[in-house]
Tab-separated table of C-alpha atoms and ligand atoms in Angstrom:
chain	number	residue	atom	x	y	z
K	1	MET	CA	-25.473	22.586	-9.336
K	2	ALA	CA	-22.480	22.347	-11.612
K	3	ASN	CA	-22.896	23.898	-15.030
K	4	LYS	CA	-23.061	21.946	-18.236
K	5	GLU	CA	-19.732	23.133	-19.541
K	6	PHE	CA	-17.992	21.984	-16.383
K	7	LEU	CA	-19.718	18.616	-16.530
K	8	GLU	CA	-18.689	18.134	-20.155
K	9	LYS	CA	-15.087	18.814	-19.219
K	10	ILE	CA	-15.284	16.371	-16.308
K	11	LYS	CA	-16.937	13.765	-18.482
K	12	THR	CA	-14.129	13.960	-21.030
K	13	LYS	CA	-11.555	13.659	-18.253
K	14	LEU	CA	-13.320	10.644	-16.765
K	15	GLU	CA	-13.617	8.932	-20.111
K	16	GLN	CA	-9.936	9.467	-20.841
K	17	LYS	CA	-9.009	8.086	-17.432
K	18	LYS	CA	-11.337	5.145	-17.949
K	19	ASN	CA	-9.890	4.282	-21.338
K	20	ALA	CA	-6.330	4.520	-20.061
K	21	LEU	CA	-7.117	2.335	-17.058
K	22	GLU	CA	-8.959	-0.256	-19.123
K	23	LYS	CA	-6.080	-0.421	-21.534
K	24	GLU	CA	-3.587	-0.879	-18.719
K	25	LEU	CA	-5.717	-3.457	-16.957
K	26	GLY	CA	-6.285	-5.288	-20.226
K	27	GLY	CA	-2.508	-5.746	-20.442
K	28	PHE	CA	-2.511	-8.224	-17.590
K	29	ALA	CA	-6.118	-8.915	-16.616
K	30	ASN	CA	-9.325	-10.083	-18.219
K	31	GLU	CA	-12.732	-8.660	-17.603
K	32	ASP	CA	-14.394	-10.940	-15.112
K	33	PRO	CA	-17.520	-12.363	-16.750
K	34	GLU	CA	-19.048	-13.275	-13.393
K	35	ASN	CA	-18.600	-9.869	-11.879
K	36	LYS	CA	-19.886	-6.912	-13.847
K	37	LYS	CA	-17.187	-4.250	-14.076
K	38	GLY	CA	-14.782	-6.611	-12.304
K	39	TRP	CA	-11.406	-7.764	-13.493
K	40	LYS	CA	-9.316	-10.850	-13.017
K	41	ALA	CA	-5.576	-10.818	-13.289
K	42	ARG	CA	-4.273	-13.417	-15.707
K	43	TYR	CA	-1.981	-15.937	-14.110
K	44	PRO	CA	1.452	-15.310	-15.568
K	45	GLN	CA	2.877	-18.197	-17.561
K	46	PHE	CA	6.625	-18.304	-17.630
K	47	GLU	CA	8.473	-20.388	-20.177
K	48	GLY	CA	9.933	-23.728	-19.067
K	49	SER	CA	8.978	-23.287	-15.446
K	50	GLY	CA	10.846	-25.143	-12.745
K	51	LEU	CA	10.168	-24.926	-9.052
K	52	GLU	CA	11.970	-21.631	-8.626
K	53	ASP	CA	10.018	-20.082	-11.459
K	54	GLU	CA	6.827	-21.219	-9.875
K	55	ALA	CA	7.578	-19.213	-6.742
K	56	ASP	CA	8.270	-16.240	-8.996
K	57	GLU	CA	4.990	-16.791	-10.756
K	58	VAL	CA	3.055	-16.754	-7.506
K	59	GLU	CA	4.847	-13.616	-6.406
K	60	GLU	CA	4.223	-11.962	-9.737
K	61	TYR	CA	0.584	-12.988	-9.665
K	62	GLU	CA	0.103	-11.611	-6.172
K	63	SER	CA	1.559	-8.269	-7.097
K	64	LEU	CA	-0.655	-8.195	-10.191
K	65	LEU	CA	-3.677	-8.922	-8.030
K	66	SER	CA	-2.980	-5.984	-5.775
K	67	ILE	CA	-2.427	-3.628	-8.723
K	68	GLU	CA	-5.582	-4.978	-10.302
K	69	LYS	CA	-7.521	-4.330	-7.115
K	70	THR	CA	-6.373	-0.715	-6.916
K	71	MET	CA	-6.943	-0.043	-10.602
K	72	GLY	CA	-10.220	-1.927	-10.640
K	73	GLY	CA	-11.368	0.165	-7.707
K	74	SER	CA	-10.573	3.429	-9.482
K	75	LEU	CA	-12.304	2.131	-12.573
K	76	LYS	CA	-15.442	1.454	-10.572
K	77	ASP	CA	-15.348	4.957	-9.098
K	78	ILE	CA	-14.908	6.419	-12.559
K	79	SER	CA	-17.812	4.411	-13.977
K	80	ALA	CA	-19.956	5.438	-11.013
K	81	ALA	CA	-19.062	9.090	-11.598
K	82	LEU	CA	-20.003	8.807	-15.270
K	83	GLU	CA	-23.315	7.261	-14.299
K	84	LYS	CA	-23.958	10.119	-11.894
K	85	ILE	CA	-23.354	12.641	-14.658
K	86	GLU	CA	-25.993	10.835	-16.720
K	87	LYS	CA	-28.398	10.901	-13.807
K	88	ASN	CA	-27.656	14.496	-12.887
K	89	THR	CA	-26.489	13.553	-9.427
K	90	TYR	CA	-22.816	14.245	-10.021
K	91	GLY	CA	-20.754	16.320	-7.601
K	92	VAL	CA	-22.704	15.496	-4.462
K	93	CYS	CA	-20.967	13.902	-1.489
K	94	GLU	CA	-22.166	10.313	-0.953
K	95	LYS	CA	-21.751	10.650	2.780
K	96	CYS	CA	-23.197	14.001	3.780
K	97	GLY	CA	-24.970	15.102	0.617
K	98	ALA	CA	-23.043	18.374	0.384
K	99	GLU	CA	-21.840	19.650	-2.957
K	100	ILE	CA	-18.242	18.730	-3.682
K	101	SER	CA	-16.234	21.795	-4.695
K	102	GLN	CA	-15.405	22.132	-8.381
K	103	ALA	CA	-11.751	22.651	-7.479
K	104	ARG	CA	-11.703	19.213	-5.893
K	105	LEU	CA	-13.535	17.627	-8.795
K	106	GLU	CA	-11.045	19.143	-11.231
K	107	VAL	CA	-8.235	17.335	-9.442
K	108	CYS	CA	-10.154	14.171	-8.698
K	109	PRO	CA	-13.189	13.902	-10.998
K	110	GLU	CA	-14.165	10.479	-9.605
K	111	ALA	CA	-14.331	11.813	-6.025
K	112	ARG	CA	-17.278	10.370	-4.116
K	113	TRP	CA	-16.902	12.362	-0.922
K	114	CYS	CA	-16.374	16.019	-0.088
K	115	THR	CA	-13.152	17.148	1.583
K	116	ASP	CA	-14.795	17.109	5.023
K	117	CYS	CA	-15.843	13.480	4.734
K	118	ILE	CA	-12.615	12.165	3.264
K	119	GLN	CA	-10.765	12.773	6.551
Y	201	ZN	ZN1	-19.432	15.075	2.715
């Protein structure tokens, strides 16, 4: 089991990542009230939009949606990792139940799977 000092370090890392992600997401998306921990990209409103602008808007919105999906996904993993720290189940592979190496967790603190299972 990972020691307390290590967990504290990981927790700080996760919280920093979480704050940064939330801030970034908040720049173009709103928290989705219907979906706990979900986000919804705001539809971009361009000034004086004509038909051409509308196509741009859709394109812009679609790219925002895909960014939002990726970032929202990481955010979920980070929140899940923080919850696991609280529940003392952090650092265990969700697939095989093996302990995830500390070296891996240092690089990717929100990792859910061990290196064997990720492949
Ligand atoms: Zn595993």
